[in-house]
Short mmCIF file of N, CA and C in Angstrom, two decimals:
data_model
loop_
_atom_site.label_atom_id
_atom_site.label_comp_id
_atom_site.label_asym_id
_atom_site.label_seq_id
_atom_site.Cartn_x
_atom_site.Cartn_y
_atom_site.Cartn_z
N MET A 443 93.08 73.75 180.29
CA MET A 443 92.13 73.54 181.34
C MET A 443 90.85 74.32 181.05
N ALA A 444 91.01 75.58 180.65
CA ALA A 444 89.85 76.40 180.34
C ALA A 444 89.05 75.79 179.19
N THR A 445 89.75 75.28 178.20
CA THR A 445 89.09 74.66 177.05
C THR A 445 88.30 73.43 177.47
N ALA A 446 88.87 72.62 178.34
CA ALA A 446 88.19 71.40 178.81
C ALA A 446 86.92 71.74 179.58
N VAL A 447 86.99 72.75 180.43
CA VAL A 447 85.82 73.14 181.23
C VAL A 447 84.72 73.69 180.33
N THR A 448 85.06 74.61 179.44
CA THR A 448 84.03 75.18 178.57
C THR A 448 83.45 74.13 177.63
N ALA A 449 84.28 73.22 177.14
CA ALA A 449 83.77 72.16 176.26
C ALA A 449 82.77 71.27 176.99
N ARG A 450 83.06 70.92 178.24
CA ARG A 450 82.16 70.08 179.03
C ARG A 450 80.84 70.79 179.30
N LEU A 451 80.92 72.07 179.66
CA LEU A 451 79.70 72.84 179.93
C LEU A 451 78.87 73.01 178.65
N ARG A 452 79.55 73.24 177.54
CA ARG A 452 78.86 73.39 176.25
C ARG A 452 78.12 72.10 175.89
N THR A 453 78.79 70.96 176.07
CA THR A 453 78.17 69.65 175.79
C THR A 453 76.98 69.41 176.72
N ALA A 454 77.13 69.74 177.99
CA ALA A 454 76.05 69.55 178.95
C ALA A 454 74.83 70.39 178.58
N ALA A 455 75.07 71.63 178.13
CA ALA A 455 73.96 72.49 177.74
C ALA A 455 73.24 71.94 176.51
N LYS A 456 74.00 71.44 175.53
CA LYS A 456 73.38 70.88 174.32
C LYS A 456 72.56 69.64 174.63
N ARG A 457 73.04 68.82 175.57
CA ARG A 457 72.35 67.58 175.92
C ARG A 457 71.32 67.76 177.03
N HIS A 458 71.15 68.97 177.51
CA HIS A 458 70.25 69.28 178.62
C HIS A 458 70.61 68.46 179.86
N GLU A 459 71.92 68.40 180.16
CA GLU A 459 72.43 67.68 181.32
C GLU A 459 72.98 68.63 182.37
N VAL A 460 72.31 69.76 182.54
CA VAL A 460 72.76 70.75 183.52
C VAL A 460 72.11 70.48 184.88
N LEU A 461 70.81 70.22 184.85
CA LEU A 461 70.07 69.98 186.07
C LEU A 461 69.70 68.51 186.19
N ALA A 462 69.64 68.01 187.41
CA ALA A 462 69.34 66.59 187.65
C ALA A 462 67.92 66.24 187.23
N ALA A 463 66.98 67.02 187.63
CA ALA A 463 65.58 66.74 187.29
C ALA A 463 64.87 68.07 187.06
N THR A 464 64.26 68.18 185.89
CA THR A 464 63.56 69.42 185.59
C THR A 464 62.58 69.19 184.45
N ASP A 465 61.70 70.15 184.26
CA ASP A 465 60.80 70.09 183.11
C ASP A 465 61.50 70.71 181.90
N ALA A 466 60.83 70.68 180.77
CA ALA A 466 61.44 71.17 179.53
C ALA A 466 61.80 72.65 179.62
N ALA A 467 60.93 73.45 180.20
CA ALA A 467 61.20 74.89 180.32
C ALA A 467 62.40 75.15 181.23
N GLY A 468 62.46 74.42 182.34
CA GLY A 468 63.59 74.58 183.27
C GLY A 468 64.90 74.15 182.64
N SER A 469 64.87 73.09 181.86
CA SER A 469 66.06 72.59 181.18
C SER A 469 66.56 73.60 180.15
N LEU A 470 65.64 74.19 179.40
CA LEU A 470 66.02 75.21 178.41
C LEU A 470 66.59 76.44 179.08
N ALA A 471 65.97 76.85 180.19
CA ALA A 471 66.47 78.02 180.93
C ALA A 471 67.87 77.76 181.48
N ALA A 472 68.09 76.56 182.02
CA ALA A 472 69.42 76.21 182.55
C ALA A 472 70.45 76.18 181.43
N ALA A 473 70.08 75.64 180.27
CA ALA A 473 71.01 75.60 179.12
C ALA A 473 71.37 77.01 178.68
N ASP A 474 70.40 77.92 178.67
CA ASP A 474 70.68 79.31 178.29
C ASP A 474 71.61 79.97 179.30
N THR A 475 71.42 79.68 180.59
CA THR A 475 72.30 80.23 181.63
C THR A 475 73.72 79.71 181.45
N VAL A 476 73.87 78.44 181.12
CA VAL A 476 75.20 77.86 180.88
C VAL A 476 75.85 78.53 179.68
N LYS A 477 75.10 78.79 178.64
CA LYS A 477 75.64 79.46 177.44
C LYS A 477 76.15 80.86 177.80
N GLU A 478 75.43 81.58 178.66
CA GLU A 478 75.90 82.89 179.12
C GLU A 478 77.19 82.75 179.93
N LEU A 479 77.23 81.73 180.79
CA LEU A 479 78.44 81.47 181.58
C LEU A 479 79.62 81.17 180.66
N ILE A 480 79.40 80.37 179.63
CA ILE A 480 80.47 80.03 178.68
C ILE A 480 81.00 81.28 178.00
N THR A 481 80.14 82.22 177.69
CA THR A 481 80.58 83.49 177.09
C THR A 481 81.57 84.20 178.00
N HIS A 482 81.27 84.23 179.31
CA HIS A 482 82.19 84.84 180.28
C HIS A 482 83.49 84.03 180.38
N LEU A 483 83.37 82.72 180.39
CA LEU A 483 84.55 81.86 180.50
C LEU A 483 85.47 82.04 179.29
N ASP A 484 84.88 82.11 178.10
CA ASP A 484 85.67 82.31 176.88
C ASP A 484 86.39 83.65 176.91
N ALA A 485 85.73 84.67 177.43
CA ALA A 485 86.32 86.02 177.47
C ALA A 485 87.41 86.14 178.53
N GLU A 486 87.19 85.55 179.70
CA GLU A 486 88.10 85.72 180.83
C GLU A 486 89.14 84.60 180.97
N GLY A 487 88.86 83.43 180.39
CA GLY A 487 89.81 82.33 180.47
C GLY A 487 89.95 81.77 181.87
N ILE A 488 91.16 81.38 182.20
CA ILE A 488 91.44 80.67 183.45
C ILE A 488 91.12 81.50 184.69
N LYS A 489 91.17 82.82 184.59
CA LYS A 489 90.88 83.67 185.75
C LYS A 489 89.45 83.48 186.24
N TYR A 490 88.54 83.30 185.32
CA TYR A 490 87.13 83.14 185.66
C TYR A 490 86.81 81.69 186.01
N ILE A 491 87.55 80.76 185.43
CA ILE A 491 87.30 79.34 185.63
C ILE A 491 87.91 78.83 186.94
N ALA A 492 89.05 79.36 187.34
CA ALA A 492 89.76 78.86 188.52
C ALA A 492 88.88 78.73 189.76
N PRO A 493 88.02 79.69 190.09
CA PRO A 493 87.18 79.53 191.28
C PRO A 493 86.18 78.38 191.18
N LEU A 494 85.86 77.95 189.96
CA LEU A 494 84.89 76.87 189.77
C LEU A 494 85.52 75.49 190.01
N ILE A 495 86.86 75.42 190.00
CA ILE A 495 87.55 74.14 190.10
C ILE A 495 87.78 73.76 191.56
N LYS A 496 87.30 72.57 191.91
CA LYS A 496 87.50 72.05 193.26
C LYS A 496 88.83 71.30 193.36
N SER A 497 89.11 70.46 192.35
CA SER A 497 90.36 69.70 192.34
C SER A 497 90.68 69.26 190.92
N GLY A 498 91.90 68.80 190.75
CA GLY A 498 92.33 68.31 189.45
C GLY A 498 93.50 67.36 189.61
N THR A 499 93.58 66.38 188.72
CA THR A 499 94.70 65.44 188.73
C THR A 499 95.18 65.24 187.30
N ILE A 500 96.47 64.98 187.19
CA ILE A 500 97.08 64.68 185.91
C ILE A 500 97.52 63.23 185.96
N GLY A 501 96.98 62.43 185.04
CA GLY A 501 97.33 61.02 184.97
C GLY A 501 98.01 60.72 183.64
N ASN A 502 97.96 59.46 183.25
CA ASN A 502 98.56 59.04 181.98
C ASN A 502 97.82 59.67 180.81
N ASN A 503 98.35 60.77 180.33
CA ASN A 503 97.77 61.50 179.20
C ASN A 503 96.32 61.91 179.42
N LEU A 504 95.93 62.10 180.68
CA LEU A 504 94.56 62.48 180.99
C LEU A 504 94.53 63.51 182.11
N LEU A 505 93.77 64.55 181.88
CA LEU A 505 93.56 65.59 182.88
C LEU A 505 92.15 65.39 183.43
N ARG A 506 92.05 65.25 184.75
CA ARG A 506 90.74 65.09 185.39
C ARG A 506 90.49 66.31 186.25
N ILE A 507 89.34 66.92 186.06
CA ILE A 507 88.97 68.13 186.79
C ILE A 507 87.64 67.87 187.49
N LYS A 508 87.56 68.27 188.74
CA LYS A 508 86.32 68.18 189.51
C LYS A 508 85.89 69.61 189.80
N LEU A 509 84.72 69.99 189.31
CA LEU A 509 84.20 71.33 189.56
C LEU A 509 83.51 71.37 190.92
N SER A 510 83.52 72.53 191.53
CA SER A 510 82.84 72.74 192.81
C SER A 510 81.35 72.92 192.56
N ALA A 511 80.54 72.09 193.18
CA ALA A 511 79.08 72.20 193.02
C ALA A 511 78.58 73.54 193.55
N VAL A 512 79.16 73.99 194.64
CA VAL A 512 78.73 75.25 195.24
C VAL A 512 79.06 76.42 194.31
N GLN A 513 80.30 76.48 193.82
CA GLN A 513 80.70 77.60 192.96
C GLN A 513 79.96 77.58 191.62
N LEU A 514 79.81 76.40 191.03
CA LEU A 514 79.11 76.32 189.75
C LEU A 514 77.64 76.67 189.91
N SER A 515 77.02 76.19 190.99
CA SER A 515 75.60 76.50 191.20
C SER A 515 75.40 78.00 191.43
N GLU A 516 76.34 78.66 192.11
CA GLU A 516 76.25 80.10 192.29
C GLU A 516 76.36 80.82 190.95
N ALA A 517 77.27 80.36 190.10
CA ALA A 517 77.44 80.96 188.78
C ALA A 517 76.20 80.77 187.91
N LEU A 518 75.48 79.66 188.13
CA LEU A 518 74.28 79.37 187.35
C LEU A 518 73.00 79.80 188.06
N VAL A 519 73.14 80.41 189.24
CA VAL A 519 72.02 80.86 190.06
C VAL A 519 71.06 79.69 190.32
N ARG A 520 71.62 78.61 190.83
CA ARG A 520 70.88 77.40 191.17
C ARG A 520 71.35 76.90 192.52
N LYS A 521 70.66 75.89 193.06
CA LYS A 521 71.11 75.23 194.28
C LYS A 521 72.04 74.09 193.89
N PRO A 522 73.08 73.81 194.69
CA PRO A 522 74.02 72.74 194.35
C PRO A 522 73.35 71.39 194.11
N GLU A 523 72.33 71.07 194.88
CA GLU A 523 71.67 69.77 194.74
C GLU A 523 70.84 69.66 193.45
N GLU A 524 70.59 70.77 192.78
CA GLU A 524 69.84 70.75 191.52
C GLU A 524 70.70 70.34 190.33
N LEU A 525 72.03 70.44 190.48
CA LEU A 525 72.93 70.15 189.36
C LEU A 525 72.98 68.67 189.03
N TYR A 526 73.08 68.37 187.76
CA TYR A 526 73.30 67.00 187.29
C TYR A 526 74.71 66.62 187.70
N ALA A 527 74.87 65.53 188.42
CA ALA A 527 76.16 65.16 189.03
C ALA A 527 77.30 65.06 188.01
N LYS A 528 77.02 64.56 186.82
CA LYS A 528 78.08 64.35 185.83
C LYS A 528 78.65 65.65 185.27
N ILE A 529 77.94 66.76 185.46
CA ILE A 529 78.46 68.03 184.95
C ILE A 529 79.71 68.47 185.73
N LEU A 530 79.88 67.93 186.93
CA LEU A 530 81.00 68.33 187.78
C LEU A 530 82.30 67.60 187.46
N ASP A 531 82.23 66.48 186.74
CA ASP A 531 83.42 65.67 186.43
C ASP A 531 83.83 65.88 184.98
N ILE A 532 85.08 66.25 184.80
CA ILE A 532 85.61 66.51 183.45
C ILE A 532 86.88 65.70 183.25
N SER A 533 86.96 65.04 182.11
CA SER A 533 88.18 64.33 181.71
C SER A 533 88.57 64.85 180.33
N ALA A 534 89.84 65.13 180.15
CA ALA A 534 90.32 65.65 178.87
C ALA A 534 91.71 65.09 178.59
N PRO A 535 92.03 64.89 177.32
CA PRO A 535 93.38 64.44 176.97
C PRO A 535 94.40 65.48 177.42
N PHE A 536 95.55 65.00 177.80
CA PHE A 536 96.60 65.90 178.32
C PHE A 536 97.93 65.47 177.75
N THR A 537 98.69 66.42 177.23
CA THR A 537 100.02 66.11 176.72
C THR A 537 101.05 67.00 177.39
N ILE A 538 102.22 66.45 177.54
CA ILE A 538 103.34 67.20 178.09
C ILE A 538 104.29 67.47 176.94
N ARG A 539 104.60 68.73 176.75
CA ARG A 539 105.55 69.10 175.70
C ARG A 539 106.95 69.03 176.26
N ARG A 540 107.78 68.27 175.62
CA ARG A 540 109.16 68.10 176.10
C ARG A 540 110.09 68.95 175.25
N ARG A 541 110.97 69.65 175.93
CA ARG A 541 111.97 70.47 175.25
C ARG A 541 113.31 70.18 175.91
N GLY A 542 114.15 69.47 175.25
CA GLY A 542 115.48 69.19 175.81
C GLY A 542 115.39 68.44 177.12
N ALA A 543 116.02 68.98 178.16
CA ALA A 543 116.11 68.30 179.44
C ALA A 543 114.98 68.67 180.39
N GLU A 544 114.06 69.51 179.95
CA GLU A 544 112.97 69.88 180.84
C GLU A 544 111.63 69.51 180.23
N ILE A 545 110.64 69.45 181.08
CA ILE A 545 109.28 69.18 180.66
C ILE A 545 108.49 70.46 180.90
N LYS A 546 107.70 70.81 179.93
CA LYS A 546 106.91 72.03 180.04
C LYS A 546 105.43 71.65 180.09
N ILE A 547 104.78 71.97 181.19
CA ILE A 547 103.36 71.68 181.32
C ILE A 547 102.59 72.96 180.99
N ILE A 548 101.68 72.83 180.06
CA ILE A 548 100.86 73.97 179.66
C ILE A 548 99.42 73.64 179.99
N ALA A 549 98.83 74.45 180.84
CA ALA A 549 97.44 74.25 181.24
C ALA A 549 96.61 75.39 180.69
N GLY A 550 96.05 75.19 179.52
CA GLY A 550 95.24 76.23 178.90
C GLY A 550 96.09 77.45 178.59
N ASP A 551 95.61 78.62 179.02
CA ASP A 551 96.37 79.84 178.76
C ASP A 551 97.19 80.26 179.98
N LEU A 552 97.38 79.34 180.93
CA LEU A 552 98.15 79.63 182.13
C LEU A 552 99.54 79.03 182.00
N HIS A 553 100.57 79.86 182.06
CA HIS A 553 101.95 79.41 181.94
C HIS A 553 102.76 80.05 183.06
N LEU A 554 103.54 79.28 183.76
CA LEU A 554 104.43 79.82 184.80
C LEU A 554 105.86 79.64 184.34
N THR A 555 106.59 80.71 184.16
CA THR A 555 107.99 80.62 183.76
C THR A 555 108.84 81.36 184.76
N ARG A 556 110.02 80.87 184.96
CA ARG A 556 110.92 81.52 185.90
C ARG A 556 111.75 82.55 185.15
N SER A 557 111.69 83.77 185.57
CA SER A 557 112.48 84.82 184.93
C SER A 557 113.82 84.96 185.64
N SER A 558 114.69 85.77 185.08
CA SER A 558 116.03 85.94 185.66
C SER A 558 115.98 86.59 187.03
N SER A 559 114.91 87.30 187.34
CA SER A 559 114.81 87.95 188.64
C SER A 559 114.26 87.01 189.72
N ARG A 560 114.13 85.72 189.40
CA ARG A 560 113.68 84.67 190.31
C ARG A 560 112.22 84.83 190.72
N ARG A 561 111.49 85.67 189.99
CA ARG A 561 110.05 85.76 190.20
C ARG A 561 109.39 84.96 189.10
N TYR A 562 108.17 84.53 189.34
CA TYR A 562 107.44 83.80 188.32
C TYR A 562 106.65 84.80 187.48
N ALA A 563 106.90 84.75 186.20
CA ALA A 563 106.16 85.60 185.27
C ALA A 563 104.87 84.89 184.90
N MET A 564 104.14 85.44 183.97
CA MET A 564 102.86 84.83 183.59
C MET A 564 103.04 83.40 183.14
N PRO A 565 102.01 82.72 183.18
CA PRO A 565 101.76 81.33 182.93
C PRO A 565 102.76 80.46 182.22
N THR A 566 103.77 78.80 182.20
CA THR A 566 104.45 77.56 181.81
C THR A 566 105.16 77.07 183.05
N LEU A 567 104.84 75.95 183.41
CA LEU A 567 105.49 75.34 184.56
C LEU A 567 106.59 74.45 184.03
N GLY A 568 107.85 74.84 184.26
CA GLY A 568 108.97 74.05 183.76
C GLY A 568 109.46 73.10 184.84
N LEU A 569 109.62 71.87 184.48
CA LEU A 569 110.08 70.85 185.42
C LEU A 569 111.35 70.21 184.87
N ALA A 570 112.37 70.12 185.67
CA ALA A 570 113.59 69.43 185.24
C ALA A 570 113.37 67.93 185.39
N ARG A 571 114.03 67.17 184.53
CA ARG A 571 113.90 65.71 184.63
C ARG A 571 114.74 65.19 185.76
#
């Protein structure tokens, strides 16, 4: 998930698709701000990205993520209405790793596993068939 979000933001910055309408200087400034945000996202991973996510769905080999305009605009120090609408929608390939009788869903660096003490340890969501 973290990889999909950073990849989309990186592509948007390269294509100057961060803001809906702006001049060349504003577009360059917004791209630089996105690059700074990506640096934080790469360092912090899912912990930093989670607040930016409004919703997500898992479909047929596809992960769809909708970013929050309010949260992303705050991170970019912009108004939500200034953002290019397509920057908020992310689609990425998604695979489920199967191991024996269970399915293991891995979302970036977040894994939820059940330990013997019946508490959830750090990040793999195991699902029985």
